[in-house]
Coordinates of C-alpha atoms in Angstrom, one line a residue:
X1 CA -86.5 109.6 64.7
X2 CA -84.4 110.0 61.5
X3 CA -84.7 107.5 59.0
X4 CA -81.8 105.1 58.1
X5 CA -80.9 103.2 55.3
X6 CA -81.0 99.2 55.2
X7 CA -77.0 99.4 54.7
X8 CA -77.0 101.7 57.8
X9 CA -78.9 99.2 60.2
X10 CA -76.6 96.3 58.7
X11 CA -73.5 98.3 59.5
X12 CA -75.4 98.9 63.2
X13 CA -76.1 94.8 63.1
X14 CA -71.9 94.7 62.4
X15 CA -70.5 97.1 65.1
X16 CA -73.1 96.2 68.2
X17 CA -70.4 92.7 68.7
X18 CA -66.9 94.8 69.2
X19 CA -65.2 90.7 69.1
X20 CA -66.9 90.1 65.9
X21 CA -66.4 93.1 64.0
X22 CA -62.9 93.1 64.9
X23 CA -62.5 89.1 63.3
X24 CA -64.2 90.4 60.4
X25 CA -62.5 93.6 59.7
X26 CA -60.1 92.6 57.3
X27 CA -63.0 91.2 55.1
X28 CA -65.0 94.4 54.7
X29 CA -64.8 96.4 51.6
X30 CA -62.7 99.3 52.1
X31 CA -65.5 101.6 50.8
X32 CA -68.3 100.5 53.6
X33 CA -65.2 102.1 56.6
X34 CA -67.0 105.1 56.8
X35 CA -70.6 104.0 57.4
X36 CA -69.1 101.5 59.6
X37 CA -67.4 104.3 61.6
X38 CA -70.8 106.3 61.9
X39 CA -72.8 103.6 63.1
X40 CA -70.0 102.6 65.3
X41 CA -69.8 106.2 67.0
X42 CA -73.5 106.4 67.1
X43 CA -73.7 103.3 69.1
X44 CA -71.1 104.0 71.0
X45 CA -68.7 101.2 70.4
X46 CA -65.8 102.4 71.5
X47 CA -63.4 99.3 70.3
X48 CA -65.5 99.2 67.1
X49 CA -64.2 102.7 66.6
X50 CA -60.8 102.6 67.1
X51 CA -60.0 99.4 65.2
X52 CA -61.8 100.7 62.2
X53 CA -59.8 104.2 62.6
X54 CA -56.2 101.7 63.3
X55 CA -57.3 99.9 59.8
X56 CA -58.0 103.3 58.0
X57 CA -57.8 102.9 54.4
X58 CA -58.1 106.0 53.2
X59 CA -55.5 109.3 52.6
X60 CA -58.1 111.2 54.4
X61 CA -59.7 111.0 58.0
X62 CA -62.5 114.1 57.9
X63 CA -64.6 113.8 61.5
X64 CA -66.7 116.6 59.9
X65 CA -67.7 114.7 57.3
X66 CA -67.7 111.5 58.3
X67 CA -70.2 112.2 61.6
X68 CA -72.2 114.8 58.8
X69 CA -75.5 114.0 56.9
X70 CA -74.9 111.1 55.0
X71 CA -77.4 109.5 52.7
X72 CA -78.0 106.5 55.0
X73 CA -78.3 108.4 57.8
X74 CA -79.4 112.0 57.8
X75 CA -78.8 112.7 61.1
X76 CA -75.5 115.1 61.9
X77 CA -73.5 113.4 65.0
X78 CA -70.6 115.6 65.0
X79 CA -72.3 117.7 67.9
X80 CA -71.5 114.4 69.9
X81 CA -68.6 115.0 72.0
X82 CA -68.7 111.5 73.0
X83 CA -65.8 111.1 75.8
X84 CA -65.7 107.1 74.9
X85 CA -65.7 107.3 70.9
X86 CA -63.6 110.4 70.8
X87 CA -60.8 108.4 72.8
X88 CA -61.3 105.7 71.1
X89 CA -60.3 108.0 67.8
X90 CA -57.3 109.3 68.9
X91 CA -56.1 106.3 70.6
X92 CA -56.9 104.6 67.4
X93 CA -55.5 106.9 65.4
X94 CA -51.9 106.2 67.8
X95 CA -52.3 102.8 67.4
X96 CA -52.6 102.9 63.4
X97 CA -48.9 104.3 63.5
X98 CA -47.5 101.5 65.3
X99 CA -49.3 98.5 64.7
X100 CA -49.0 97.7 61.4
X101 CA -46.1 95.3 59.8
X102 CA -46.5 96.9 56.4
X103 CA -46.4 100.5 56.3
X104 CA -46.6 100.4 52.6
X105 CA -50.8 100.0 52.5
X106 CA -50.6 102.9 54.9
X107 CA -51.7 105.7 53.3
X108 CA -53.3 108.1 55.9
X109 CA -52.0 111.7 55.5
X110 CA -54.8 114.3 57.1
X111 CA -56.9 113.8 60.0
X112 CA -58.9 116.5 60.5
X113 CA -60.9 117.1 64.0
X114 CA -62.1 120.2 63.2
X115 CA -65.3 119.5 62.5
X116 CA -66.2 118.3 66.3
X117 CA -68.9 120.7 67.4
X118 CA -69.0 121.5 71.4
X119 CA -72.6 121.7 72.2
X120 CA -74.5 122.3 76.1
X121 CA -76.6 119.1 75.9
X122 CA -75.2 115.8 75.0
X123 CA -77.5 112.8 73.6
X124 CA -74.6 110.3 73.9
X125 CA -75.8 107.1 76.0
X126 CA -72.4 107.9 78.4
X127 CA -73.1 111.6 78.7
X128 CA -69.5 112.1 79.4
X129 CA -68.3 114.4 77.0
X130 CA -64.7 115.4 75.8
X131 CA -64.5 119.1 75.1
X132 CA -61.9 120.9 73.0
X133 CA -59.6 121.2 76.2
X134 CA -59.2 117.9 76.6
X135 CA -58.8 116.4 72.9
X136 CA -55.8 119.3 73.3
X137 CA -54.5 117.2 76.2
X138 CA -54.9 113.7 75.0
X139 CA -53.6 114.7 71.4
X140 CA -50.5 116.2 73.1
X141 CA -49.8 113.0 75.4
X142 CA -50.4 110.4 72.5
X143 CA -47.9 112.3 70.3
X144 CA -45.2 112.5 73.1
X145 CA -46.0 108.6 74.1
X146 CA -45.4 107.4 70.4
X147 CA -42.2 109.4 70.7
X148 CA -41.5 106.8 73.8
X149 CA -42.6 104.2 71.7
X150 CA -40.6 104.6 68.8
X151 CA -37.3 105.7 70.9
X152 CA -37.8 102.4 73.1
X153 CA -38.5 99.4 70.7
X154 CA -37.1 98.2 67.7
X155 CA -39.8 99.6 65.2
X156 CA -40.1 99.2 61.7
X157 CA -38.1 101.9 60.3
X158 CA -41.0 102.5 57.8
X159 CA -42.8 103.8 60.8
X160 CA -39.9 106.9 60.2
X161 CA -41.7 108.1 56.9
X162 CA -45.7 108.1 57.6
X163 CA -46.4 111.5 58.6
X164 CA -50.1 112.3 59.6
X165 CA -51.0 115.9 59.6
X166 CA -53.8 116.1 62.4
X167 CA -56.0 119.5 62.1
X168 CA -57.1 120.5 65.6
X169 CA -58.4 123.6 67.1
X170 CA -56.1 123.8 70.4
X171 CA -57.3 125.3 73.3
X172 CA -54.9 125.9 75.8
X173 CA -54.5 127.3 79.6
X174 CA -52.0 127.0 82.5
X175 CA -52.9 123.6 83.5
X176 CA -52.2 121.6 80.0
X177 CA -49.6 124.1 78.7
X178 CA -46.4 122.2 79.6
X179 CA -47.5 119.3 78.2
X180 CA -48.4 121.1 74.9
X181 CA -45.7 122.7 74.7
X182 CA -43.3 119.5 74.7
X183 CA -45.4 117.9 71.9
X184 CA -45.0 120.9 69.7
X185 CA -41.7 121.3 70.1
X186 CA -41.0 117.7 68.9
X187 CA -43.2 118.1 66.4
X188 CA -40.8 117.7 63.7
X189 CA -39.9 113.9 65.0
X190 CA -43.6 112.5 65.7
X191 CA -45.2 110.4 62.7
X192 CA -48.5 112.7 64.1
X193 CA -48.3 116.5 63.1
X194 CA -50.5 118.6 65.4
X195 CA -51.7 121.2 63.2
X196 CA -53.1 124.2 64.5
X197 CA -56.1 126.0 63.0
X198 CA -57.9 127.4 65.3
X199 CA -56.1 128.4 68.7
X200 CA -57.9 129.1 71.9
X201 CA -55.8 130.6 75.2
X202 CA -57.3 131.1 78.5
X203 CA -56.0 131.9 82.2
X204 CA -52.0 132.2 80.6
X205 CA -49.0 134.7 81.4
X206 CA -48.5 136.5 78.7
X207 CA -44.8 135.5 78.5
X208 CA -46.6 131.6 78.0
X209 CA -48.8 133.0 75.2
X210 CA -46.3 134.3 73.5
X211 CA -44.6 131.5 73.0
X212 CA -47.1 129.2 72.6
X213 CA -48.2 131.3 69.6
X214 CA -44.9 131.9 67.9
X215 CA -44.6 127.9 68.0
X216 CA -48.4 126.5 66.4
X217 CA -47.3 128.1 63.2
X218 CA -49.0 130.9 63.1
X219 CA -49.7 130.8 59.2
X220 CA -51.7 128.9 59.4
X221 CA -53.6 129.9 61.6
X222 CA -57.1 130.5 60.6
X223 CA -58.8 131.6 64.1
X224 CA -57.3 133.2 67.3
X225 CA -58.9 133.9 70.7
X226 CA -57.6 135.2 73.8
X227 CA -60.3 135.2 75.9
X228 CA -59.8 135.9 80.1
X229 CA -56.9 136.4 82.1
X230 CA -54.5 136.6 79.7
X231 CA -53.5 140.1 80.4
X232 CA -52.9 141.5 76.8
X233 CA -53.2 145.7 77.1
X234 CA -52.7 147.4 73.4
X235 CA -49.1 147.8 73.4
X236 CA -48.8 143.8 73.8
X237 CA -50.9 143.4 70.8
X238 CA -48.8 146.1 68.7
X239 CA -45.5 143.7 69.7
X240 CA -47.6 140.6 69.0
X241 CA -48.6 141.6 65.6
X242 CA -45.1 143.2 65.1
X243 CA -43.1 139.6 65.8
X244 CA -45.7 137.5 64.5
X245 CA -47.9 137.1 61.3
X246 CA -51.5 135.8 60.6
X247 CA -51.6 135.4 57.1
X248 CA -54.6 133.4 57.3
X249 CA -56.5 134.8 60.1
X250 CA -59.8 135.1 59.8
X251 CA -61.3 135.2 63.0
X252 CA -59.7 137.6 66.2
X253 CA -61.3 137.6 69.4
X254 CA -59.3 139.5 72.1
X255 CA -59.6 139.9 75.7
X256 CA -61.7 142.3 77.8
X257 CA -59.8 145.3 78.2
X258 CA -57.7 145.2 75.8
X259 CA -57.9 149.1 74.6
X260 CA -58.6 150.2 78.0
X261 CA -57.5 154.1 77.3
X262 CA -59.2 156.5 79.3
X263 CA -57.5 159.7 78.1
X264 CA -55.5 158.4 74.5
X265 CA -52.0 160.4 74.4
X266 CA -50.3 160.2 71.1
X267 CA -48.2 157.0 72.1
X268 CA -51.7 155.6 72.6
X269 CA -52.6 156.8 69.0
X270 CA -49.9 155.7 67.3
X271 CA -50.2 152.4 69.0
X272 CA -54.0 151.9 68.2
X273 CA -53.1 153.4 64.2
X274 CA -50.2 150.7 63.6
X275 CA -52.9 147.6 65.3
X276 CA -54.8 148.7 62.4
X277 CA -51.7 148.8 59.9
X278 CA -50.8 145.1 60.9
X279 CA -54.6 144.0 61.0
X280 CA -55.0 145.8 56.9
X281 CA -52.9 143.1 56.0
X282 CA -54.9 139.7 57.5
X283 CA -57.1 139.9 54.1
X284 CA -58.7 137.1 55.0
X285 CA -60.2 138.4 58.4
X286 CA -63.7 138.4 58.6
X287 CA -64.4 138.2 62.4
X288 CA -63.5 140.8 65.1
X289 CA -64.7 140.8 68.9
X290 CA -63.1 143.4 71.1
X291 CA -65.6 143.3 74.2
X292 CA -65.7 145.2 76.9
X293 CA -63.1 147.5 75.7
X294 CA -62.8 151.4 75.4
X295 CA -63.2 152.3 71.9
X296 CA -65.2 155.7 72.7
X297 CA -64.3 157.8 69.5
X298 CA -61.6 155.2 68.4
X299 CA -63.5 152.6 66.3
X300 CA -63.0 154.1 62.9
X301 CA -59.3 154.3 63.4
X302 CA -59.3 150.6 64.2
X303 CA -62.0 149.3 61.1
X304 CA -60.8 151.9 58.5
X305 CA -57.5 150.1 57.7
X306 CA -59.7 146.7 56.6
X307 CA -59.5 145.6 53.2
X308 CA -62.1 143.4 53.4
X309 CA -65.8 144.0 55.1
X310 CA -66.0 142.2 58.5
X311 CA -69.0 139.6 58.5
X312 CA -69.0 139.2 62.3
X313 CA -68.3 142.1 64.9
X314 CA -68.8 142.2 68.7
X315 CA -68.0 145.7 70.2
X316 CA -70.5 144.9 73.3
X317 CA -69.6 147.5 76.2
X318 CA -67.0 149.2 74.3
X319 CA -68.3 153.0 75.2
X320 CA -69.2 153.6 71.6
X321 CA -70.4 157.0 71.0
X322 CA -72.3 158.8 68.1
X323 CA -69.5 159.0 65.7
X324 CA -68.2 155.6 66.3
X325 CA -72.0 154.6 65.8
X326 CA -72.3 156.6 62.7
X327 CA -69.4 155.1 61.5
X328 CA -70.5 151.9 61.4
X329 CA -73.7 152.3 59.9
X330 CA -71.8 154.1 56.9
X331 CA -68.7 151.8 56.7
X332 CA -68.7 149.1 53.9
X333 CA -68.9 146.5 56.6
X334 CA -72.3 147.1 57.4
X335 CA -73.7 145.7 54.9
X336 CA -72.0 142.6 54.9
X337 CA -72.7 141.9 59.0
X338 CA -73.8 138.2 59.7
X339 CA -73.3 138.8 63.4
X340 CA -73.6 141.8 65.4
X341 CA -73.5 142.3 69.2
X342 CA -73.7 145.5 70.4
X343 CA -74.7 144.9 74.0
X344 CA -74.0 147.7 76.9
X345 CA -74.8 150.4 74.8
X346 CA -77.9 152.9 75.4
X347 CA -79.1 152.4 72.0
X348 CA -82.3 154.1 71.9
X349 CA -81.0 157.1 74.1
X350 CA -77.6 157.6 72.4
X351 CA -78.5 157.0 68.5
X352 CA -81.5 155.8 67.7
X353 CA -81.8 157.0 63.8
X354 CA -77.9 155.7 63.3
X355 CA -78.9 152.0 64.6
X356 CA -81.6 152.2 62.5
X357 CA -79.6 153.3 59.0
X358 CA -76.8 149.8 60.6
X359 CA -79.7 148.0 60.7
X360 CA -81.4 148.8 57.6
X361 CA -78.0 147.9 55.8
X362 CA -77.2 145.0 57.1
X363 CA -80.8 143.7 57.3
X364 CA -80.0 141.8 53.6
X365 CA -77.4 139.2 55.7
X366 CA -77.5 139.7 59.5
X367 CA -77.8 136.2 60.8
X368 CA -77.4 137.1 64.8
X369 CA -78.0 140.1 66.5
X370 CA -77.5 140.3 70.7
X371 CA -78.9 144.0 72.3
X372 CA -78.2 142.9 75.9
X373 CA -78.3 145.6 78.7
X374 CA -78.6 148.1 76.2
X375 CA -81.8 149.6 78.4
X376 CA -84.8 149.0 76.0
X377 CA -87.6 150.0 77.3
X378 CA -91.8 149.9 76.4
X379 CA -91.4 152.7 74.9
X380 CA -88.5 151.7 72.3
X381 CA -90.3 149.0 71.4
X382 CA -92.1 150.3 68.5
X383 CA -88.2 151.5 67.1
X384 CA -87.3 148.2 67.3
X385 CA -90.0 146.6 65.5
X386 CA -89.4 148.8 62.9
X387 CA -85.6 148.5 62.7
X388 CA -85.8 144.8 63.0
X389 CA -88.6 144.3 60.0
X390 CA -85.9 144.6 57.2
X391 CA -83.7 142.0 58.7
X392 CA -85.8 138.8 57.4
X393 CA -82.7 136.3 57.7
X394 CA -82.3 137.0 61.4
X395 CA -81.9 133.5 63.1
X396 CA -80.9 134.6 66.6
X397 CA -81.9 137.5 68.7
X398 CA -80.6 138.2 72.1
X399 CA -82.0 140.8 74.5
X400 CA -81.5 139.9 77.8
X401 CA -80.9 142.7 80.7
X402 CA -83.3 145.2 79.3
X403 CA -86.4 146.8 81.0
X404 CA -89.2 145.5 79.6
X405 CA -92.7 144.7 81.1
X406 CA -95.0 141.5 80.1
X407 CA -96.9 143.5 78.0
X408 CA -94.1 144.9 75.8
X409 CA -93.0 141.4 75.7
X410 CA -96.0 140.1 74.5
X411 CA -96.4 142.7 71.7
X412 CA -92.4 142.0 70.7
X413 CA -93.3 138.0 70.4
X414 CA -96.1 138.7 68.1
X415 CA -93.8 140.4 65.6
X416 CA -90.9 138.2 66.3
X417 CA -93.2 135.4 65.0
X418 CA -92.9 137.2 61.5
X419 CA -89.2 136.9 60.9
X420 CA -89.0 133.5 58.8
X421 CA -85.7 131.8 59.4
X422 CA -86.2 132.7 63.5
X423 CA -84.7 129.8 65.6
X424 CA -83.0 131.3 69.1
X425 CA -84.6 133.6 71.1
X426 CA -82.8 134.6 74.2
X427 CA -85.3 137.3 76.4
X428 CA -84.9 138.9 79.7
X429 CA -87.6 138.3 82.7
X430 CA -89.8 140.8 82.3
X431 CA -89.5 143.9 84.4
X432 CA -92.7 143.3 86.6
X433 CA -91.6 140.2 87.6
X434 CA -88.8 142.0 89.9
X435 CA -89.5 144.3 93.1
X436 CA -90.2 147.9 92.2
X437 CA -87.6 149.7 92.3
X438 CA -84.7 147.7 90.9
X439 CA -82.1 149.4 89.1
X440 CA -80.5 148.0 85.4
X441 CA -78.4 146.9 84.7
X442 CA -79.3 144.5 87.6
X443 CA -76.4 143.0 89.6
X444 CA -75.6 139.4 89.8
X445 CA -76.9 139.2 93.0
X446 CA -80.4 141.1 92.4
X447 CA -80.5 139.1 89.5
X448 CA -82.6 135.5 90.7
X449 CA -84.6 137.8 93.0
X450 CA -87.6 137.9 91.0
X451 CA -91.4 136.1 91.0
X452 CA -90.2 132.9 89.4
X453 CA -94.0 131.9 89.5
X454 CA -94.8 135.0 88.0
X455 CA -92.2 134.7 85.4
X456 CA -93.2 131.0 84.6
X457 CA -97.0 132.3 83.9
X458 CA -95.6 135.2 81.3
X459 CA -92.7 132.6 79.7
X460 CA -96.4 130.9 79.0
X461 CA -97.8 132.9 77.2
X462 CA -94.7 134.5 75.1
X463 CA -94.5 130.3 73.8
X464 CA -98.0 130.7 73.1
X465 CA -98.1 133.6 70.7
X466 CA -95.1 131.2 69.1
X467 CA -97.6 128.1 69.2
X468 CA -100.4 130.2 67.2
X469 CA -98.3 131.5 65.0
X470 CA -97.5 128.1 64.1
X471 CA -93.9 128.9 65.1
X472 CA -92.8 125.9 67.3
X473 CA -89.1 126.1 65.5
X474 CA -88.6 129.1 68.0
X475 CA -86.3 128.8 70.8
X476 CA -86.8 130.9 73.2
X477 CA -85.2 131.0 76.6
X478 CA -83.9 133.4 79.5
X479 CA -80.6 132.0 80.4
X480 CA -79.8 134.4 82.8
X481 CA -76.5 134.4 83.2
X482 CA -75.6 134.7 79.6
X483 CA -74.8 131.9 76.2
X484 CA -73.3 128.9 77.1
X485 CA -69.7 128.8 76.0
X486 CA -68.5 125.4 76.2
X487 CA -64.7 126.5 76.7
X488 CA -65.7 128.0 79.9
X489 CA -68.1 125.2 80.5
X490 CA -65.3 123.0 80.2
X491 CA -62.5 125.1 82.5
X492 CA -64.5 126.7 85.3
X493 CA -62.9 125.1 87.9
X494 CA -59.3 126.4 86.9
X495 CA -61.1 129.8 86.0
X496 CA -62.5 130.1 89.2
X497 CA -59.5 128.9 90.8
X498 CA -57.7 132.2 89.2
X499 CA -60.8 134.4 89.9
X500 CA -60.1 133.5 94.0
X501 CA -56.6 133.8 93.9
X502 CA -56.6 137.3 92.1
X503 CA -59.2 138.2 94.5
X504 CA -57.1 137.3 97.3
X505 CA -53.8 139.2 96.1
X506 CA -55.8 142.3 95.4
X507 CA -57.4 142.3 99.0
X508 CA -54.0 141.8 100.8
X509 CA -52.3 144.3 99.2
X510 CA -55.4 146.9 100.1
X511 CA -54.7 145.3 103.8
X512 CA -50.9 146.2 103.4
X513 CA -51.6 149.8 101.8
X514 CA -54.2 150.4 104.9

């Protein structure tokens, strides 16, 4: 357990009575709010935490920061997605506009929310969690029901002039996009300022997207993905990029498909050639994903505009060839790579010596590397020991979906316990462990046909060459149906919803055109 400080377990001994901390709240020294609000959240006390974010004394409101390691209790909290105390915040923060007679000791001006991490597994007492979908809902409804508020009752016209920026990273989708829409629009009359900085859009018309983009103020914007069914083809993101600018961008993930050229005419070349014009000028973009795209022979046209290296890039089952490979391993991004997927590519077949030369120049700051279905087999592994030794900051290694037997496994783990900042390991079951036969990549339905016992036995022993080695700081794992991804986590229903429905349209017009 972490250690906390005497002032932390007083502040604890404070918050654990919700009706005495409230009588006493006016007597506390304005400097002891945010230890209060810590122990508060960590406790869970909901009404704790929204009268002590009502009574905020401060300019500043920093979630980050406040839930961070502090010195009394080293323990970072903002991983908690706690449904009660995040309510409790923004229903908190609400009531601190209207509830006070004087508005001259208010002196709130940021809120910033941005620092609320969305994690798989929860520790919160409640285990109800509020993901990023839903603080995008109840943000939106608070600022449209103090509109009510202040339109219905005689308020204190100093209500009028406090104006609370509140930095958010919106995620939006059909289902709450009315309702965002209304509070952004009004915007300009609401004592709370939704401020976009990072803006997330799933299962959207395209039409929607557009015009939910054009009104978060785009420059500020500081991360933008569009991530399924929003059906953005390349000619869409030419007119997006034409209409609208990203000054700040620094992070772009787009949708699968995207560049889905099989044969590129010269429309399609001109398009792809002005995307890279537009994208020259986000000089503060850093992070790129185009997944699941085809790029064959097209990625330098795309990267070569940038005037600044890319630290993240995720071209997994793009249909990179040699020269798109070679490319990349002699651009000036590649030594500047913190996160690389290049999943769905046959790496050791198409360009082994090129992944090498990436590898051996980004080895000085790659953080994250993820070679899923990229049909690795035994006898790569040696080529992969040997590309992978350089890279001595690697934290996280995914390889799920590739062919590889126990053994090969085994003699991976044993080098993998001698890269020293290690922590996430993400393997696929080993090859023997399905029927003979099988063919990669395996489908979704082949895929939880395999000797689960059998599996359990070699999962065993790949944690015990990490318990020799003294390296029980490794995670390692087989999640089989890929990362977890909160957003997703946190939509499915609607996703899947979509998923049926699309399914459904596309089988009754192949009934009509039979």
């Amino acid at each position: 357990a972490t250690m906390k400080s005497l002032r932390f377990i007083s502040a604890e001994a404070f918050v654990s009575n919700a009706e005495f901390a409230r009588k006493n709240l006016s007597n506390v020294a304005h400097n002891l709010f945010p230890l209060l609000f810590k122990a508060g959240y960590l406790l869970e006390k909901g009404e704790v935490v929204h009268d002590l974010v009502e009574n905020w004394p401060f300019a500043d409101f920093n979630m980050g920061k406040l839930l961070g390691t502090t010195l009394d209790y080293q323990e970072d909290l903002s991983h908690r997605t706690c449904s009660v105390c995040l309510e409790s915040c923004l229903t908190g923060l609400r009531d601190y506009v209207l509830n006070h007679p004087s508005t001259y000791s208010k002196r709130l001006k940021v809120v910033d929310l941005t620092g609320i991490k969305d994690v798989e597994v929860q520790f919160c007492e409640c285990k109800k969690t509020m993901g990023r979908w839903a603080r995008t809902k109840l943000l939106s409804e608070l600022c449209l029901e103090l509109l009510v508020h202040l339109q219905q009752r005689q308020c204190n016209p100093g209500i009028f002039e406090i104006s609370i920026d509140v930095l958010i990273d919106l995620y939006v989708t059909e289902r709450n996009y009315e309702l965002v829409v209304q509070a952004l629009l009004k915007k300009c009359h609401c004592p709370l300022k939704i401020c976009c900085v990072a803006f997330r859009s799933d299962n959207l018309a395209l039409q929607k997207f557009f015009y939910i983009t054009k009104l978060i103020e785009p420059t500020l914007l500081r991360k933008l993905e569009i991530v399924h069914n929003v059906r953005l083809e390349m000619e869409h993101l030419e007119m997006l990029f034409n209409s609208i600018h990203f000054p700040l961008l620094m992070s772009l993930t787009l949708p699968a498909r995207t560049f889905n050229v099989r044969r590129f005419t010269a429309a399609d070349e001109q398009t792809l050639s002005n995307i890279g014009e537009k994208m020259s000028k986000m000089t503060q973009l850093r992070e790129l994903s185009v997944s699941f795209s085809i790029l064959t022979g097209r990625i330098q046209k795309l990267l070569s505009p940038l005037k600044t290296p890319l630290k993240m890039l995720d071209v997994s089952n793009c249909s990179l060839n040699h020269a798109d490979m070679a490319y990349l391993a002699n651009s000036f991004h590649a030594s500047h790579l913190e996160v690389l997927d290049l999943s769905g590519h046959s790496i050791p077949d198409l360009y082994p010596s090129v992944f090498f030369k990436l590898l051996s120049h980004s080895s000085s700051v790659l953080r994250s590397l993820t070679l899923e279905d990229c049909n690795i087999q035994d006898t790569h592994v040696n080529l992969l020991i040997v590309s992978l030794s350089p890279c001595q900051k690697l934290q996280e290694f995914r390889f799920l979906g590739n062919p590889l037997s126990s053994q090969a496994l085994k003699q991976l783990f044993t080098f993998l316990c001698e890269l020293p900042m290690l922590k996430i390991v993400e393997f696929p079951v080993p090859r023997d462990c399905y029927p003979t036969g099988i063919t990669y990549p395996i489908d979704d339905a082949s895929l939880c046909r395999f000797d689960h016992q059998k599996y359990e036995s070699v999962a065993k022993d790949l944690n015990l060459i990490l318990l020799q080695a003294n390296r029980e700081d490794v995670k390692a794992t087989t999640p089989l149906f890929g990362s977890y991804d909160a957003a997703v986590q946190e939509t499915n229903n609607e996703l899947g919803a979509y998923l049926i429905k699309s399914f459904k349209e596309t089988l009754e017009k192949f009934t009509t055109s039979l």
